[in-house]
PDB file of C-alpha atoms in Angstrom:
ATOM      1  CA  GLU F 202      -0.711 -16.836   7.954  1.00  0.00           C
ATOM      2  CA  PRO F 203       2.529 -14.826   8.295  1.00  0.00           C
ATOM      3  CA  GLU F 204       2.012 -11.114   8.888  1.00  0.00           C
ATOM      4  CA  VAL F 205       3.936  -7.877   8.834  1.00  0.00           C
ATOM      5  CA  THR F 206       3.764  -6.485  12.361  1.00  0.00           C
ATOM      6  CA  GLN F 207       4.264  -2.871  13.356  1.00  0.00           C
ATOM      7  CA  THR F 208       4.781  -0.993  16.598  1.00  0.00           C
ATOM      8  CA  PRO F 209       3.587   1.292  18.002  1.00  0.00           C
ATOM      9  CA  SER F 210       0.051   1.277  16.666  1.00  0.00           C
ATOM     10  CA  HIS F 211      -0.328   4.933  17.610  1.00  0.00           C
ATOM     11  CA  GLN F 212       2.176   7.566  18.701  1.00  0.00           C
ATOM     12  CA  VAL F 213       1.694  11.196  19.596  1.00  0.00           C
ATOM     13  CA  THR F 214       4.818  13.329  19.491  1.00  0.00           C
ATOM     14  CA  GLN F 215       5.717  16.978  19.759  1.00  0.00           C
ATOM     15  CA  MET F 216       6.937  18.855  16.720  1.00  0.00           C
ATOM     16  CA  GLY F 217      10.717  18.656  16.428  1.00  0.00           C
ATOM     17  CA  GLN F 218      11.007  15.358  18.292  1.00  0.00           C
ATOM     18  CA  GLU F 219      12.523  12.232  16.821  1.00  0.00           C
ATOM     19  CA  VAL F 220      10.298   9.242  16.180  1.00  0.00           C
ATOM     20  CA  ILE F 221      11.200   5.626  15.430  1.00  0.00           C
ATOM     21  CA  LEU F 222       8.595   3.328  13.948  1.00  0.00           C
ATOM     22  CA  ARG F 223       9.309  -0.375  14.064  1.00  0.00           C
ATOM     23  CA  CYS F 224       8.348  -3.250  11.825  1.00  0.00           C
ATOM     24  CA  VAL F 225       8.913  -6.980  11.689  1.00  0.00           C
ATOM     25  CA  PRO F 226       8.557  -8.071   8.056  1.00  0.00           C
ATOM     26  CA  ILE F 227       7.432 -11.541   7.038  1.00  0.00           C
ATOM     27  CA  SER F 228      10.319 -13.841   7.851  1.00  0.00           C
ATOM     28  CA  ASN F 229      11.307 -15.158   4.404  1.00  0.00           C
ATOM     29  CA  HIS F 230      10.841 -11.818   2.665  1.00  0.00           C
ATOM     30  CA  LEU F 231      13.847  -9.956   1.311  1.00  0.00           C
ATOM     31  CA  TYR F 232      12.414  -6.594   0.263  1.00  0.00           C
ATOM     32  CA  PHE F 233      11.100  -4.105   2.760  1.00  0.00           C
ATOM     33  CA  TYR F 234       9.164  -0.899   2.289  1.00  0.00           C
ATOM     34  CA  TRP F 235       7.681   2.057   4.061  1.00  0.00           C
ATOM     35  CA  TYR F 236       4.571   3.809   2.795  1.00  0.00           C
ATOM     36  CA  ARG F 237       2.505   6.553   4.322  1.00  0.00           C
ATOM     37  CA  GLN F 238      -1.132   7.585   4.099  1.00  0.00           C
ATOM     38  CA  ILE F 239      -2.286  11.028   5.139  1.00  0.00           C
ATOM     39  CA  LEU F 240      -5.809  10.896   6.520  1.00  0.00           C
ATOM     40  CA  GLY F 241      -8.343  10.495   3.744  1.00  0.00           C
ATOM     41  CA  GLN F 242      -5.746  10.264   0.990  1.00  0.00           C
ATOM     42  CA  LYS F 243      -4.116   7.522  -1.021  1.00  0.00           C
ATOM     43  CA  VAL F 244      -1.175   5.416   0.072  1.00  0.00           C
ATOM     44  CA  GLU F 245       2.193   6.855  -1.006  1.00  0.00           C
ATOM     45  CA  PHE F 246       5.528   5.092  -1.418  1.00  0.00           C
ATOM     46  CA  LEU F 247       8.406   6.330   0.738  1.00  0.00           C
ATOM     47  CA  VAL F 248      11.309   3.916   0.439  1.00  0.00           C
ATOM     48  CA  SER F 249      12.357   0.391  -0.430  1.00  0.00           C
ATOM     49  CA  PHE F 250      15.206  -1.534   1.170  1.00  0.00           C
ATOM     50  CA  TYR F 251      17.051  -4.609  -0.023  1.00  0.00           C
ATOM     51  CA  ASN F 252      20.303  -6.262   0.921  1.00  0.00           C
ATOM     52  CA  ASN F 253      20.864  -3.796   3.756  1.00  0.00           C
ATOM     53  CA  GLU F 254      20.625  -0.695   1.657  1.00  0.00           C
ATOM     54  CA  ILE F 255      18.047   1.649   0.239  1.00  0.00           C
ATOM     55  CA  SER F 256      16.955   0.460  -3.193  1.00  0.00           C
ATOM     56  CA  GLU F 257      14.681   3.326  -4.108  1.00  0.00           C
ATOM     57  CA  LYS F 258      13.186   6.361  -2.425  1.00  0.00           C
ATOM     58  CA  SER F 259      10.502   8.851  -3.327  1.00  0.00           C
ATOM     59  CA  GLU F 260      10.592  12.636  -3.200  1.00  0.00           C
ATOM     60  CA  ILE F 261       8.821  12.467   0.160  1.00  0.00           C
ATOM     61  CA  PHE F 262      11.751  10.592   1.709  1.00  0.00           C
ATOM     62  CA  ASP F 263      13.996  13.570   2.399  1.00  0.00           C
ATOM     63  CA  ASP F 264      16.950  13.940   4.757  1.00  0.00           C
ATOM     64  CA  GLN F 265      14.818  13.856   7.878  1.00  0.00           C
ATOM     65  CA  PHE F 266      13.913  10.229   7.168  1.00  0.00           C
ATOM     66  CA  SER F 267      16.154   7.214   7.556  1.00  0.00           C
ATOM     67  CA  VAL F 268      15.672   3.468   7.572  1.00  0.00           C
ATOM     68  CA  GLU F 269      17.636   0.720   9.210  1.00  0.00           C
ATOM     69  CA  ARG F 270      17.631  -3.015   9.663  1.00  0.00           C
ATOM     70  CA  PRO F 271      19.347  -3.186  13.050  1.00  0.00           C
ATOM     71  CA  ASP F 272      19.115  -6.967  13.356  1.00  0.00           C
ATOM     72  CA  GLY F 273      17.812  -9.979  11.476  1.00  0.00           C
ATOM     73  CA  SER F 274      14.159  -9.296  12.081  1.00  0.00           C
ATOM     74  CA  ASN F 275      13.415  -5.596  12.611  1.00  0.00           C
ATOM     75  CA  PHE F 276      13.117  -2.820  10.061  1.00  0.00           C
ATOM     76  CA  THR F 277      12.793   0.736  11.331  1.00  0.00           C
ATOM     77  CA  LEU F 278      11.802   4.145  10.013  1.00  0.00           C
ATOM     78  CA  LYS F 279      13.258   7.135  11.835  1.00  0.00           C
ATOM     79  CA  ILE F 280      11.927  10.646  11.433  1.00  0.00           C
ATOM     80  CA  ARG F 281      14.608  12.915  12.811  1.00  0.00           C
ATOM     81  CA  SER F 282      12.721  16.133  13.529  1.00  0.00           C
ATOM     82  CA  THR F 283       9.009  15.719  13.097  1.00  0.00           C
ATOM     83  CA  LYS F 284       6.817  18.349  11.469  1.00  0.00           C
ATOM     84  CA  LEU F 285       3.068  18.780  11.691  1.00  0.00           C
ATOM     85  CA  GLU F 286       2.708  17.535   8.118  1.00  0.00           C
ATOM     86  CA  ASP F 287       4.343  14.242   9.056  1.00  0.00           C
ATOM     87  CA  SER F 288       1.106  13.265  10.786  1.00  0.00           C
ATOM     88  CA  ALA F 289      -0.065  10.204   8.876  1.00  0.00           C
ATOM     89  CA  MET F 290      -0.463   6.459   9.015  1.00  0.00           C
ATOM     90  CA  TYR F 291       2.854   4.799   8.216  1.00  0.00           C
ATOM     91  CA  PHE F 292       2.738   1.324   6.732  1.00  0.00           C
ATOM     92  CA  CYS F 293       5.560  -1.145   6.612  1.00  0.00           C
ATOM     93  CA  ALA F 294       5.417  -3.743   3.840  1.00  0.00           C
ATOM     94  CA  SER F 295       7.498  -6.629   2.625  1.00  0.00           C
ATOM     95  CA  SER F 296       7.804  -8.952  -0.346  1.00  0.00           C
ATOM     96  CA  VAL F 297       9.746 -12.023  -1.373  1.00  0.00           C
ATOM     97  CA  SER F 298      10.840 -10.657  -4.711  1.00  0.00           C
ATOM     98  CA  GLY F 299      11.522  -7.271  -6.167  1.00  0.00           C
ATOM     99  CA  ARG F 300      10.467  -5.120  -9.048  1.00  0.00           C
ATOM    100  CA  TRP F 301      11.264  -7.541 -11.857  1.00  0.00           C
ATOM    101  CA  SER F 302       9.717 -10.717 -10.496  1.00  0.00           C
ATOM    102  CA  GLY F 303       5.936 -10.573 -10.273  1.00  0.00           C
ATOM    103  CA  ASN F 304       6.068  -8.828  -6.966  1.00  0.00           C
ATOM    104  CA  THR F 305       3.410  -9.307  -4.274  1.00  0.00           C
ATOM    105  CA  ILE F 306       3.648  -6.814  -1.442  1.00  0.00           C
ATOM    106  CA  TYR F 307       2.076  -7.402   1.968  1.00  0.00           C
ATOM    107  CA  PHE F 308       1.299  -4.544   4.329  1.00  0.00           C
ATOM    108  CA  GLY F 309       1.268  -4.245   8.087  1.00  0.00           C
ATOM    109  CA  GLU F 310      -1.560  -2.722  10.088  1.00  0.00           C
ATOM    110  CA  GLY F 311       0.139   0.648  10.280  1.00  0.00           C
ATOM    111  CA  SER F 312       1.489   3.060  12.861  1.00  0.00           C
ATOM    112  CA  TRP F 313      -0.584   6.165  13.279  1.00  0.00           C
ATOM    113  CA  LEU F 314       1.676   9.156  13.969  1.00  0.00           C
ATOM    114  CA  THR F 315       0.217  12.379  15.293  1.00  0.00           C
ATOM    115  CA  VAL F 316       2.533  15.381  15.520  1.00  0.00           C
ATOM    116  CA  VAL F 317       1.311  18.178  17.786  1.00  0.00           C
TER     117      VAL F 317
ATOM    118  CA  GLY E 202       5.549  10.358 -11.827  1.00  0.00           C
ATOM    119  CA  GLN E 203       3.114   7.613 -12.608  1.00  0.00           C
ATOM    120  CA  GLN E 204      -0.546   8.259 -11.884  1.00  0.00           C
ATOM    121  CA  LEU E 205      -3.502   5.944 -11.530  1.00  0.00           C
ATOM    122  CA  ASN E 206      -7.076   7.061 -12.109  1.00  0.00           C
ATOM    123  CA  GLN E 207      -9.451   4.936 -10.073  1.00  0.00           C
ATOM    124  CA  SER E 208     -13.209   5.072 -10.479  1.00  0.00           C
ATOM    125  CA  PRO E 209     -15.750   5.375  -9.176  1.00  0.00           C
ATOM    126  CA  GLN E 210     -14.754   7.343  -6.093  1.00  0.00           C
ATOM    127  CA  SER E 211     -17.628   5.849  -4.128  1.00  0.00           C
ATOM    128  CA  MET E 212     -20.440   3.395  -4.657  1.00  0.00           C
ATOM    129  CA  PHE E 213     -23.703   3.038  -2.766  1.00  0.00           C
ATOM    130  CA  ILE E 214     -25.246  -0.348  -3.512  1.00  0.00           C
ATOM    131  CA  GLN E 215     -27.766  -2.787  -2.119  1.00  0.00           C
ATOM    132  CA  GLU E 216     -26.657  -6.019  -0.543  1.00  0.00           C
ATOM    133  CA  GLY E 217     -26.546  -8.746  -3.172  1.00  0.00           C
ATOM    134  CA  GLU E 218     -25.645  -6.455  -6.056  1.00  0.00           C
ATOM    135  CA  ASP E 219     -22.559  -6.874  -8.176  1.00  0.00           C
ATOM    136  CA  VAL E 220     -19.836  -4.222  -8.062  1.00  0.00           C
ATOM    137  CA  SER E 221     -17.336  -3.115 -10.655  1.00  0.00           C
ATOM    138  CA  MET E 222     -14.458  -0.679 -10.301  1.00  0.00           C
ATOM    139  CA  ASN E 223     -11.461   0.088 -12.455  1.00  0.00           C
ATOM    140  CA  CYS E 224      -8.130   1.796 -12.713  1.00  0.00           C
ATOM    141  CA  THR E 225      -6.496   3.358 -15.727  1.00  0.00           C
ATOM    142  CA  SER E 226      -3.141   4.915 -16.339  1.00  0.00           C
ATOM    143  CA  SER E 227      -1.162   6.565 -19.090  1.00  0.00           C
ATOM    144  CA  SER E 228       1.812   4.450 -17.995  1.00  0.00           C
ATOM    145  CA  ILE E 229       2.432   0.745 -18.482  1.00  0.00           C
ATOM    146  CA  PHE E 230       2.535  -1.430 -15.388  1.00  0.00           C
ATOM    147  CA  ASN E 231       4.060  -4.892 -14.968  1.00  0.00           C
ATOM    148  CA  THR E 232       2.015  -5.813 -11.916  1.00  0.00           C
ATOM    149  CA  TRP E 233      -1.456  -4.815 -10.778  1.00  0.00           C
ATOM    150  CA  LEU E 234      -2.529  -5.417  -7.192  1.00  0.00           C
ATOM    151  CA  TRP E 235      -5.928  -4.879  -5.631  1.00  0.00           C
ATOM    152  CA  TYR E 236      -6.187  -4.138  -1.898  1.00  0.00           C
ATOM    153  CA  LYS E 237      -9.035  -3.587   0.569  1.00  0.00           C
ATOM    154  CA  GLN E 238      -8.588  -1.252   3.498  1.00  0.00           C
ATOM    155  CA  ASP E 239     -10.833  -1.090   6.540  1.00  0.00           C
ATOM    156  CA  PRO E 240     -10.805   2.053   8.715  1.00  0.00           C
ATOM    157  CA  GLY E 241      -7.613   2.366  10.763  1.00  0.00           C
ATOM    158  CA  GLU E 242      -6.045  -0.735   9.280  1.00  0.00           C
ATOM    159  CA  GLY E 243      -3.513  -1.604   6.633  1.00  0.00           C
ATOM    160  CA  PRO E 244      -4.278  -2.562   3.031  1.00  0.00           C
ATOM    161  CA  VAL E 245      -5.081  -6.253   2.702  1.00  0.00           C
ATOM    162  CA  LEU E 246      -4.111  -7.885  -0.566  1.00  0.00           C
ATOM    163  CA  LEU E 247      -7.084  -9.280  -2.501  1.00  0.00           C
ATOM    164  CA  ILE E 248      -5.745 -10.193  -5.925  1.00  0.00           C
ATOM    165  CA  ALA E 249      -2.377  -9.928  -7.701  1.00  0.00           C
ATOM    166  CA  LEU E 250      -2.060  -9.806 -11.498  1.00  0.00           C
ATOM    167  CA  TYR E 251       1.223 -10.289 -13.324  1.00  0.00           C
ATOM    168  CA  LYS E 252       0.494 -10.742 -17.033  1.00  0.00           C
ATOM    169  CA  ALA E 253      -1.363  -8.661 -19.583  1.00  0.00           C
ATOM    170  CA  GLY E 254      -4.785 -10.186 -20.216  1.00  0.00           C
ATOM    171  CA  GLU E 255      -4.676 -12.246 -17.029  1.00  0.00           C
ATOM    172  CA  LEU E 256      -8.057 -12.866 -15.404  1.00  0.00           C
ATOM    173  CA  THR E 257      -7.929 -14.056 -11.789  1.00  0.00           C
ATOM    174  CA  SER E 258     -10.625 -14.912  -9.266  1.00  0.00           C
ATOM    175  CA  ASN E 259     -10.581 -15.079  -5.498  1.00  0.00           C
ATOM    176  CA  GLY E 260     -13.970 -16.251  -4.261  1.00  0.00           C
ATOM    177  CA  ARG E 261     -16.517 -13.624  -5.271  1.00  0.00           C
ATOM    178  CA  LEU E 262     -13.791 -11.312  -6.538  1.00  0.00           C
ATOM    179  CA  THR E 263     -12.547 -11.244 -10.121  1.00  0.00           C
ATOM    180  CA  ALA E 264      -9.849  -8.971 -11.485  1.00  0.00           C
ATOM    181  CA  GLN E 265      -8.276  -8.544 -14.885  1.00  0.00           C
ATOM    182  CA  PHE E 266      -4.976  -7.106 -16.081  1.00  0.00           C
ATOM    183  CA  GLY E 267      -5.753  -5.082 -19.191  1.00  0.00           C
ATOM    184  CA  ILE E 268      -4.218  -6.162 -22.464  1.00  0.00           C
ATOM    185  CA  THR E 269      -2.573  -2.770 -22.932  1.00  0.00           C
ATOM    186  CA  ARG E 270      -1.058  -3.065 -19.420  1.00  0.00           C
ATOM    187  CA  LYS E 271      -2.510   0.353 -18.636  1.00  0.00           C
ATOM    188  CA  ASP E 272      -5.691  -0.680 -16.879  1.00  0.00           C
ATOM    189  CA  SER E 273      -7.291  -3.187 -14.544  1.00  0.00           C
ATOM    190  CA  PHE E 274     -10.747  -3.853 -13.182  1.00  0.00           C
ATOM    191  CA  LEU E 275     -12.098  -5.526 -10.073  1.00  0.00           C
ATOM    192  CA  ASN E 276     -15.552  -7.078  -9.866  1.00  0.00           C
ATOM    193  CA  ILE E 277     -17.294  -8.226  -6.706  1.00  0.00           C
ATOM    194  CA  SER E 278     -20.300 -10.459  -7.180  1.00  0.00           C
ATOM    195  CA  ALA E 279     -23.262 -10.759  -4.811  1.00  0.00           C
ATOM    196  CA  SER E 280     -22.005  -8.162  -2.337  1.00  0.00           C
ATOM    197  CA  ILE E 281     -22.327  -8.791   1.405  1.00  0.00           C
ATOM    198  CA  PRO E 282     -22.068  -6.352   4.334  1.00  0.00           C
ATOM    199  CA  SER E 283     -18.445  -7.255   5.096  1.00  0.00           C
ATOM    200  CA  ASP E 284     -17.442  -6.039   1.624  1.00  0.00           C
ATOM    201  CA  VAL E 285     -17.802  -2.482   2.921  1.00  0.00           C
ATOM    202  CA  GLY E 286     -14.484  -0.632   2.836  1.00  0.00           C
ATOM    203  CA  ILE E 287     -12.114   1.200   0.559  1.00  0.00           C
ATOM    204  CA  TYR E 288     -10.680  -0.672  -2.418  1.00  0.00           C
ATOM    205  CA  PHE E 289      -7.359   0.432  -3.866  1.00  0.00           C
ATOM    206  CA  CYS E 290      -5.691  -0.540  -7.073  1.00  0.00           C
ATOM    207  CA  ALA E 291      -1.905  -0.388  -7.114  1.00  0.00           C
ATOM    208  CA  GLY E 292       0.481  -0.753 -10.012  1.00  0.00           C
ATOM    209  CA  GLN E 293       4.161  -1.456 -10.230  1.00  0.00           C
ATOM    210  CA  GLY E 294       6.180  -0.721 -13.326  1.00  0.00           C
ATOM    211  CA  GLY E 295       8.787   1.364 -15.032  1.00  0.00           C
ATOM    212  CA  GLY E 296      11.555  -0.348 -13.123  1.00  0.00           C
ATOM    213  CA  ALA E 297      10.302   1.066  -9.858  1.00  0.00           C
ATOM    214  CA  ASP E 298      10.119  -0.705  -6.518  1.00  0.00           C
ATOM    215  CA  GLY E 299       7.318   1.413  -5.204  1.00  0.00           C
ATOM    216  CA  LEU E 300       3.669   0.800  -5.851  1.00  0.00           C
ATOM    217  CA  THR E 301       1.588   3.621  -7.297  1.00  0.00           C
ATOM    218  CA  PHE E 302      -1.817   3.621  -5.647  1.00  0.00           C
ATOM    219  CA  GLY E 303      -5.145   4.825  -6.928  1.00  0.00           C
ATOM    220  CA  LYS E 304      -7.212   7.144  -4.761  1.00  0.00           C
ATOM    221  CA  GLY E 305      -9.573   4.344  -3.780  1.00  0.00           C
ATOM    222  CA  THR E 306     -13.187   3.350  -4.282  1.00  0.00           C
ATOM    223  CA  HIS E 307     -15.289   3.668  -1.166  1.00  0.00           C
ATOM    224  CA  LEU E 308     -17.890   0.885  -1.164  1.00  0.00           C
ATOM    225  CA  ILE E 309     -20.995   1.397   0.948  1.00  0.00           C
ATOM    226  CA  ILE E 310     -23.657  -1.296   1.163  1.00  0.00           C
ATOM    227  CA  GLN E 311     -27.184  -0.410   2.130  1.00  0.00           C
ATOM    228  CA  PRO E 312     -29.145  -3.195   3.810  1.00  0.00           C
TER     229      PRO E 312
END
C-alpha cells in the first residue's frame, strides 16, 4: 500500500539552527500538509500546499517556517531558526482531493525534532 | 477556531469488551476521520465519513457521522490486545484544508 515517507525519523538540533524536514507524499496525491504534535498533546495543523503554493496556514506557521516542493516527489518543511518550543513530532500528510471533495488524508510516520 | 471535544480521555477495559468513544463540536464538519496512533508513530487512518448520518464499518470498527454534522462516534467490538493505542477523531469543515483533531482517547486493555 502506498505510504507517505518522511526523513529524518529523528533530529536533534541546537537552538537557532535551521532544520529541513523532508517528505515524499503518495505519488498520485495533489494536496500536501504538515502537522505537528507536541509530546502528549493533540495533532495540530500547520500548512497545506496545492499547485505549488500554500493553500492555507495556521497561526503556528509563522515567518520562521517555509515549505517547498523542490522537485516532482519531495515536499519539505524548513524551520529557519529553531526555538526550544519547536521540539515536536512533525507529520507530513497527503491527499488526492482537497477541502470540498470528501477528503481522506494519509499521514507519514513523523520526524521527531528535538531542539536543545 | 474550531474545537473538538473527545471523550473519554482514557479507557481501561478487559480483552473482549466492546469500546465506544465519541467526539462533539459546536462547529459543523463536512468530513470526520478516525485515526489510531501507536507510540512514536504517525496517525493511521481507520475510518473516513463524508455524509451526515453515514454509518461505516471496517472489520470490528464502526463509526457514524452524526446527523447534525457536529458529532461522531467510534465503536470497537470484541477488543484485542493490538487495539491498544490512542484514538483520535479529526474533522474537516468550514472551508478549511486543515483537520481539527480531538485530544485523543487512550485505550488500555487489561489481559
